[in-house]
Amino acid sequence: IKILLKGLRSPQESVNDLSPIESFRIPTKEELREIHEEPTDPQAQQEIINSIEEVYFSSDSFDIVKYELERLPPVLSLQELEEYRDKLKQQQAAVSKKVADLILEKQPAYVEELERVTSLQTGLQLAAVICTNGRRHLNIAKEGFTQTSLGLLANQRKRQLLIGLLKSLRTIKTLQRTDVRLSEMLEEEDYPGAIQLCLECQKAASTFKHYSCISELSSKLQDTLEQIEEQLDVALSKICKNFDINHYTKVQQAYRLLGKTQTAMDQLHMHFTQAIHNTVFQVVLGYVELCAGNTDTKFQKLQYKDLCTHITSDSYIPCLADLCKALWEVMLSYYRTMQWHENHDQDEVAVVSSVSDGNNVIGTEENSFDRSYVKKKLEHGLSRIWQDVQLKVKTYLLGTDLSNFKYDDFIFVLDVISRLMQVGEEFCGSKSEVLQESIRKQSVNYFKTYHRTRLEELRMFLENETWELCPVKSSFSILQLHEFKFMEQSRSPSVSPSKQPASEISATVTLFEQYCNGGNPFEIQADSKDDETEDVLASNGYESDEQEKSAYQEYDSDSDVPEELKRDYVDEQTGDAPIKSVSRETLRSRKRSDYNLNKVNAPILTNTTLNVIRLVGKYMQMMNILKPIAFDVIHFMSQLFDYYLYAVYTFFGRNDTFESTGLGLSSSRLRTTLNRIQESLIDLEVSADPSGTLTAAEERKEKVPSPHLSHLVVLTSGNSLYGLAERVVATESLVFLAEQFEFLQPHLDAVMPAAKKPFLQQFYSQTVSTASELRKPVYWIVAAKAIDYEQMLLLMANVKWDVKEIMSQHNVYVDALLKEFEEFNRRLNDVSKRVRIPLPVSNILWEHCIRLANRTLVEGYANVKKCSNEGRALMQLDFQQFLMKLEKLTDIRPIPDKEFVETYIKAYYLTENDMECWIKEHREYSTKQLTNLVNICLGTYINKKARQKLLATIDDIDRPKR
């Protein structure tokens, strides 16, 4: 079994282990019979073989019999032994069959191998013959050649060696002279050539390193190569400020020869970082030393942050412009560097694809890896460089307090930073959060101071305002003002508000593409101040407005108008300032035509209104440039409107006497708005105790004292209808201002943060929309004084109402009242020659006068002591006569409070029971008027108890009013 089982191992092991007899033992007939009796199922046969114990397959020889005997149990059972024996026989038979199968299977291979062995034996015999013949021929050749022939060969070999030596010596001589050529090539900035030459020399030196003179030359060449690398690094640093394609191409070729493309890119980024620092430091240092006026070197030792604090206000803007110009050059160089690599990579890929053979696969993969590394490094460097630029500019911005800058200067700063942020967005897609936050801080700080000053100026303007009509044409629009020119330019929010070049190409071309070959985007800033038609900021410059100012001074000779407002003349057609050739006569004729009533649609506004509108335009400019402070700007804009509204109300609408009449002249919304303005904006404690708390002092800083009406404005003259012209100009200018705010609402809503939009909506719904409601209280005062209602009461008191017969002639007081209305109408026409009175104003004035007249009539009727039925008929006759004549004077229909009078007169005819219900339903009448009805009309018809009951009802109605 052991022998048969050994056949399961590898053929080599079998050959090594088995003796020839064992190897070729043929199974006996009994074994063959058993093999044939065994199942032929290969799977069953394989399972039997797998059941054989591992020890039978081991290569170690062991005693099989002893192994099996030792395994026998202590108590032997014949049946078990026979079963175990049969099992072993089955295993032996399976192994024998497997061995037989293997022998049959390997038989062809054995025969083939045997033939190969025979063939090999024949070949070896042939080789032995050839070797024998070769030895024989060598002996013949050795004997045939002489010593002389071998000597010739030796001399020839020596000659060849000497020629090689001479060539080597000449090469060494050339190597000794290469350092001179290398120096010349470095001076010519031919870095690739110098490195190529140096590398070739090093290669040659390594070839001749067995010469002692070469070892010193090798070290010298290595030093030269290091020196070339240093000069190459310097050349690379020059790229950062002034990119030159040829120069950079040479540098890159040189680094590629050195195999240091990646190192070059790392060094380049380091140089760019250093260039940014050095550039900004030198620019700021130059201005600081220039302003210091001495050659003191102490500034050079300062840190950049400390150096920025030494910049003066006068040099701040030029320094900022130069700073941005210098940083632009650095970023442009980086942009052009990236462009060079993109173009170079495309060319290289094209060349590789056209010459694609298998020999350069490794080199191509290495170049591809270098290109990928350079591309990623450059892309990553974009944000790093822009971050460095932002931090440097931020340090400069926050180094100086800008709160006291002029508006134009500050807008210029915002414009420069906005342009710089545009550069950042095009450079690396950055939103420039660092710059935005720093300029937001400065803007909020500046704007608080600026707004406080503007509010004080507005108070001064209002206190000096004579409420004369500002001469503008009927086609006037705020978009014609320079402050609103920016709204006509449809640009995306990221684009700088500085005026773009006029070409359409500039709308689609980036700044880097536009200025790639020359120029600087920050140079436009300086030029734009003198170009009124090209830059919105120039409209606020004093130089460009000199023509406008001088023309306006000729146009209006009022010496008390502030200088700034004298610039506010606006031409009808263009909205621009008049040119110098306009004559004084022409301007005067324009003035006359402006005041003419024929200009029906000419806006009613004052110099102060125009000033507020200009301020709104300036505020919107700043907001348009800097979106993050939009809420603060809109809040301050609302304060301008609030203060103007409060001033108009304080000057022309406040009258406690008329407010107490309970006629609802001021709506609850208007009263709420005025109270809010008074609490949040008006400083009522001008002479407050200075020892107050710090919080109170800070709150008062945000407030403005209440304005006082100019002493030049007279509101007590009856001839001028108690300052009606001034009241119309003031109130209607407020309405005009509200209309402009309504026009600007979509623009404000677009930039307002979503979280703050409710403030804007509330401002428009609670404040702007109440401007027209101010007409009622303002014109009520005129209506109350324009007609002598007291005189009418006296005339009515002299009338006898207890007549006994029906009268056909009305009373004198009606004619007197109608005469008052005619006089009022005449004065109104006189005023309209000075100031256009809009139809709504005219209607409100007539409505107020008629309403007051009707209420005076009721009050007169309530003063009657005795009245008969004929007297009541006379009252109706008088009132009908009044209405008939009044309708000829005014177009208002229906006549206000007509029912108020008619209902009261008809009440004289009511019975006791009807009177009680009537009193409860008509609470619009005063207690005196109701009491008069009870006492005069019903007094003679009812008893005392009934009268007391009606009076008690009146008292109950009046109690809640008190």
Tab-separated table of C-alpha atoms in Angstrom, residues 99-361:
chain	number	residue	atom	x	y	z
A	99	VAL	CA	-1.394	4.729	-10.263
A	100	ALA	CA	-2.294	2.626	-13.272
A	101	ASP	CA	-4.273	5.481	-14.735
A	102	LEU	CA	-1.406	7.867	-14.180
A	103	ILE	CA	1.053	5.482	-15.822
A	104	LEU	CA	-1.157	5.154	-18.843
A	105	GLU	CA	-1.654	8.898	-18.949
A	106	LYS	CA	2.081	9.724	-18.758
A	107	GLN	CA	3.174	6.991	-21.178
A	108	PRO	CA	3.348	9.279	-24.286
A	109	ALA	CA	5.262	11.916	-22.359
A	110	TYR	CA	7.694	9.241	-21.154
A	111	VAL	CA	8.337	8.036	-24.673
A	112	GLU	CA	8.819	11.587	-25.914
A	113	GLU	CA	11.268	12.408	-23.102
A	114	LEU	CA	13.197	9.275	-23.788
A	115	GLU	CA	13.604	10.312	-27.444
A	116	ARG	CA	14.878	13.733	-26.309
A	117	VAL	CA	17.461	12.091	-24.078
A	118	THR	CA	18.652	9.983	-27.003
A	119	SER	CA	18.864	13.087	-29.220
A	120	LEU	CA	20.815	14.950	-26.546
A	121	GLN	CA	23.285	12.126	-26.275
A	122	THR	CA	23.887	12.291	-30.043
A	123	GLY	CA	24.391	16.102	-29.876
A	124	LEU	CA	26.948	15.779	-27.082
A	125	GLN	CA	28.939	13.265	-29.070
A	126	LEU	CA	28.981	15.697	-32.069
A	127	ALA	CA	30.119	18.580	-29.805
A	128	ALA	CA	32.980	16.471	-28.511
A	129	VAL	CA	34.147	15.923	-32.087
A	130	ILE	CA	33.964	19.652	-32.907
A	131	CYS	CA	35.983	20.551	-29.795
A	132	THR	CA	38.658	18.039	-30.743
A	133	ASN	CA	38.943	19.536	-34.237
A	134	GLY	CA	39.080	23.086	-32.828
A	135	ARG	CA	41.979	22.243	-30.558
A	136	ARG	CA	43.836	20.729	-33.438
A	137	HIS	CA	43.378	23.837	-35.608
A	138	LEU	CA	44.452	26.152	-32.757
A	139	ASN	CA	47.684	24.272	-32.421
A	140	ILE	CA	48.291	24.683	-36.159
A	141	ALA	CA	47.645	28.471	-35.956
A	142	LYS	CA	49.944	28.841	-32.970
A	143	GLU	CA	52.726	27.159	-34.845
A	144	GLY	CA	52.008	29.163	-38.060
A	145	PHE	CA	52.277	32.763	-36.613
A	146	THR	CA	55.652	34.354	-35.790
A	147	GLN	CA	56.713	36.741	-33.028
A	148	THR	CA	56.978	39.634	-35.537
A	149	SER	CA	53.351	39.481	-36.556
A	150	LEU	CA	52.222	39.669	-32.942
A	151	GLY	CA	54.569	42.653	-32.376
A	152	LEU	CA	52.918	44.595	-35.229
A	153	LEU	CA	49.533	43.993	-33.678
A	154	ALA	CA	50.792	45.220	-30.301
A	155	ASN	CA	52.145	48.480	-31.850
A	156	GLN	CA	48.872	49.084	-33.675
A	157	ARG	CA	46.957	48.685	-30.434
A	158	LYS	CA	49.313	51.134	-28.683
A	159	ARG	CA	48.757	53.651	-31.514
A	160	GLN	CA	45.030	53.462	-31.100
A	161	LEU	CA	45.342	54.039	-27.354
A	162	LEU	CA	47.542	57.136	-27.894
A	163	ILE	CA	45.011	58.624	-30.378
A	164	GLY	CA	42.288	58.162	-27.744
A	165	LEU	CA	44.534	59.787	-25.142
A	166	LEU	CA	45.159	62.800	-27.399
A	167	LYS	CA	41.442	63.208	-27.912
A	168	SER	CA	40.890	63.036	-24.164
A	169	LEU	CA	43.561	65.663	-23.533
A	170	ARG	CA	41.943	68.019	-26.037
A	171	THR	CA	38.581	67.512	-24.311
A	172	ILE	CA	40.174	68.253	-20.936
A	173	LYS	CA	41.697	71.419	-22.365
A	174	THR	CA	38.251	72.487	-23.601
A	175	LEU	CA	36.749	71.724	-20.186
A	176	GLN	CA	39.311	73.972	-18.531
A	177	ARG	CA	38.134	76.916	-20.666
A	178	THR	CA	34.344	76.419	-20.227
A	179	ASP	CA	34.044	78.617	-17.113
A	180	VAL	CA	34.747	81.735	-19.234
A	181	ARG	CA	32.013	80.783	-21.696
A	182	LEU	CA	29.621	80.011	-18.866
A	183	SER	CA	30.110	83.491	-17.404
A	184	GLU	CA	29.402	85.073	-20.799
A	185	MET	CA	26.201	83.035	-21.208
A	186	LEU	CA	24.978	84.033	-17.733
A	187	GLU	CA	25.543	87.700	-18.528
A	188	GLU	CA	23.482	87.202	-21.691
A	189	GLU	CA	20.786	85.510	-19.522
A	190	ASP	CA	21.071	82.392	-21.666
A	191	TYR	CA	20.326	80.128	-18.722
A	192	PRO	CA	19.298	77.019	-20.717
A	193	GLY	CA	22.483	77.205	-22.782
A	194	ALA	CA	24.646	77.676	-19.694
A	195	ILE	CA	23.065	74.735	-17.897
A	196	GLN	CA	23.257	72.554	-21.018
A	197	LEU	CA	26.948	73.375	-21.349
A	198	CYS	CA	27.601	72.787	-17.660
A	199	LEU	CA	25.795	69.435	-17.676
A	200	GLU	CA	27.731	68.342	-20.770
A	201	CYS	CA	30.970	69.327	-19.059
A	202	GLN	CA	29.991	67.373	-15.969
A	203	LYS	CA	29.212	64.345	-18.106
A	204	ALA	CA	32.555	64.664	-19.866
A	205	ALA	CA	34.339	65.123	-16.553
A	206	SER	CA	32.778	61.941	-15.203
A	207	THR	CA	34.082	60.153	-18.301
A	208	PHE	CA	37.671	61.338	-17.573
A	209	LYS	CA	37.467	61.124	-13.777
A	210	HIS	CA	40.453	58.711	-13.782
A	211	TYR	CA	42.677	61.734	-14.527
A	212	SER	CA	43.817	63.547	-11.391
A	213	CYS	CA	43.328	66.996	-12.949
A	214	ILE	CA	39.674	66.285	-13.554
A	215	SER	CA	38.668	65.845	-9.896
A	216	GLU	CA	39.297	69.552	-9.186
A	217	LEU	CA	37.418	70.523	-12.368
A	218	SER	CA	34.380	68.428	-11.323
A	219	SER	CA	34.048	70.281	-8.009
A	220	LYS	CA	34.434	73.601	-9.826
A	221	LEU	CA	31.700	72.686	-12.300
A	222	GLN	CA	29.424	71.736	-9.392
A	223	ASP	CA	30.019	75.137	-7.792
A	224	THR	CA	29.291	76.798	-11.137
A	225	LEU	CA	26.040	74.874	-11.460
A	226	GLU	CA	24.967	75.994	-7.979
A	227	GLN	CA	25.859	79.570	-8.901
A	228	ILE	CA	23.725	79.252	-12.045
A	229	GLU	CA	20.817	77.997	-9.890
A	230	GLU	CA	21.153	81.033	-7.622
A	231	GLN	CA	21.117	83.411	-10.583
A	232	LEU	CA	18.177	81.467	-11.985
A	233	ASP	CA	16.290	81.987	-8.731
A	234	VAL	CA	16.951	85.726	-8.948
A	235	ALA	CA	15.751	85.720	-12.555
A	236	LEU	CA	12.622	83.854	-11.449
A	237	SER	CA	11.882	86.494	-8.804
A	238	LYS	CA	11.889	89.230	-11.482
A	239	ILE	CA	8.884	87.561	-13.091
A	240	CYS	CA	6.692	88.570	-10.126
A	241	LYS	CA	6.626	92.281	-10.949
A	242	ASN	CA	7.141	92.393	-14.685
A	243	PHE	CA	6.318	89.254	-16.627
A	244	ASP	CA	8.275	88.788	-19.828
A	245	ILE	CA	7.450	85.784	-21.998
A	246	ASN	CA	10.938	85.294	-23.447
A	247	HIS	CA	12.582	85.705	-20.074
A	248	TYR	CA	10.203	83.259	-18.385
A	249	THR	CA	10.544	80.738	-21.218
A	250	LYS	CA	14.332	80.706	-20.747
A	251	VAL	CA	13.966	80.271	-16.986
A	252	GLN	CA	11.525	77.380	-17.347
A	253	GLN	CA	13.729	75.655	-19.935
A	254	ALA	CA	16.666	76.013	-17.567
A	255	TYR	CA	14.763	74.459	-14.654
A	256	ARG	CA	13.579	71.655	-16.895
A	257	LEU	CA	17.191	70.875	-17.853
A	258	LEU	CA	18.006	70.750	-14.161
A	259	GLY	CA	15.012	68.454	-13.576
A	260	LYS	CA	13.648	70.890	-10.992
A	261	THR	CA	10.352	72.009	-12.533
A	262	GLN	CA	8.446	71.378	-9.313
A	263	THR	CA	11.073	73.123	-7.215
A	264	ALA	CA	10.869	76.124	-9.547
A	265	MET	CA	7.127	76.344	-8.985
A	266	ASP	CA	7.552	76.211	-5.199
A	267	GLN	CA	10.178	78.958	-5.409
A	268	LEU	CA	7.956	81.041	-7.708
A	269	HIS	CA	5.113	81.088	-5.173
A	270	MET	CA	7.520	82.057	-2.434
A	271	HIS	CA	8.767	84.932	-4.614
A	272	PHE	CA	5.228	86.123	-5.316
A	273	THR	CA	4.455	86.201	-1.595
A	274	GLN	CA	7.668	88.114	-0.961
A	275	ALA	CA	6.953	90.456	-3.885
A	276	ILE	CA	3.549	91.372	-2.429
A	277	HIS	CA	5.092	92.194	0.937
A	278	ASN	CA	8.008	94.159	-0.502
A	279	THR	CA	5.796	96.044	-2.979
A	280	VAL	CA	3.269	97.302	-0.455
A	281	PHE	CA	5.975	98.123	2.066
A	282	GLN	CA	7.971	100.176	-0.428
A	283	VAL	CA	4.903	102.058	-1.701
A	284	VAL	CA	3.709	102.974	1.784
A	285	LEU	CA	7.246	103.730	2.975
A	286	GLY	CA	7.741	106.095	0.036
A	287	TYR	CA	4.640	108.128	0.937
A	288	VAL	CA	5.428	108.125	4.648
A	289	GLU	CA	8.973	109.416	4.059
A	290	LEU	CA	7.686	111.928	1.515
A	291	CYS	CA	5.175	113.341	3.987
A	292	ALA	CA	7.678	113.254	6.844
A	293	GLY	CA	9.958	115.492	4.793
A	294	ASN	CA	13.224	114.106	6.120
A	295	THR	CA	15.566	111.247	5.428
A	296	ASP	CA	15.073	109.624	8.787
A	297	THR	CA	15.500	105.870	8.440
A	298	LYS	CA	13.425	105.002	11.479
A	299	PHE	CA	10.419	104.252	9.237
A	300	GLN	CA	12.301	101.477	7.440
A	301	LYS	CA	12.530	99.550	10.690
A	302	LEU	CA	8.796	99.696	11.349
A	303	GLN	CA	6.428	96.853	10.693
A	304	TYR	CA	4.041	97.320	7.753
A	305	LYS	CA	1.063	97.600	10.109
A	306	ASP	CA	2.719	100.389	12.104
A	307	LEU	CA	3.900	102.081	8.924
A	308	CYS	CA	0.306	102.358	7.652
A	309	THR	CA	-0.658	104.433	10.687
A	310	HIS	CA	1.805	107.169	9.613
A	311	ILE	CA	-0.016	107.857	6.317
A	312	THR	CA	-1.535	111.347	6.313
A	313	SER	CA	-5.045	112.140	5.075
A	314	ASP	CA	-3.692	114.062	2.061
A	315	SER	CA	-1.547	111.187	0.869
A	316	TYR	CA	-4.005	108.421	1.743
A	317	ILE	CA	-5.804	108.241	-1.613
A	318	PRO	CA	-2.728	108.594	-3.903
A	319	CYS	CA	-0.994	105.959	-1.803
A	320	LEU	CA	-4.017	103.631	-2.021
A	321	ALA	CA	-4.157	104.071	-5.792
A	322	ASP	CA	-0.428	103.356	-6.157
A	323	LEU	CA	-0.766	100.413	-3.797
A	324	CYS	CA	-3.510	98.878	-5.921
A	325	LYS	CA	-1.572	99.603	-9.119
A	326	ALA	CA	1.481	97.822	-7.751
A	327	LEU	CA	-0.548	94.854	-6.498
A	328	TRP	CA	-2.311	94.698	-9.862
A	329	GLU	CA	1.080	94.325	-11.568
A	330	VAL	CA	1.918	91.392	-9.283
A	331	MET	CA	-1.438	89.679	-9.902
A	332	LEU	CA	-1.204	90.353	-13.635
A	333	SER	CA	2.225	88.698	-13.673
A	334	TYR	CA	0.741	85.659	-11.943
A	335	TYR	CA	-2.143	85.617	-14.421
A	336	ARG	CA	0.258	85.770	-17.366
A	337	THR	CA	2.388	83.050	-15.758
A	338	MET	CA	-0.669	80.784	-15.673
A	339	GLN	CA	-1.449	81.715	-19.277
A	340	TRP	CA	2.090	80.771	-20.315
A	341	HIS	CA	1.785	77.351	-18.674
A	342	GLU	CA	-1.621	76.689	-20.247
A	343	ASN	CA	-0.361	77.532	-23.739
A	344	HIS	CA	2.907	75.650	-23.199
A	345	ASP	CA	1.070	72.543	-21.946
A	346	GLN	CA	-1.224	72.548	-24.973
A	347	ASP	CA	1.727	72.823	-27.349
A	348	GLU	CA	3.596	70.079	-25.513
A	349	VAL	CA	0.609	67.717	-25.547
A	350	ALA	CA	0.168	68.344	-29.280
A	351	VAL	CA	3.833	67.507	-29.945
A	352	VAL	CA	3.676	64.337	-27.827
A	353	SER	CA	0.513	63.118	-29.575
A	354	SER	CA	2.054	63.689	-33.031
A	355	VAL	CA	5.265	61.798	-32.140
A	356	SER	CA	3.955	58.833	-30.186
A	357	ASP	CA	6.412	55.927	-30.058
A	358	GLY	CA	7.088	53.477	-27.260
A	359	ASN	CA	10.587	54.720	-26.497
A	360	ASN	CA	9.552	57.910	-24.664
A	361	VAL	CA	6.697	56.521	-22.538
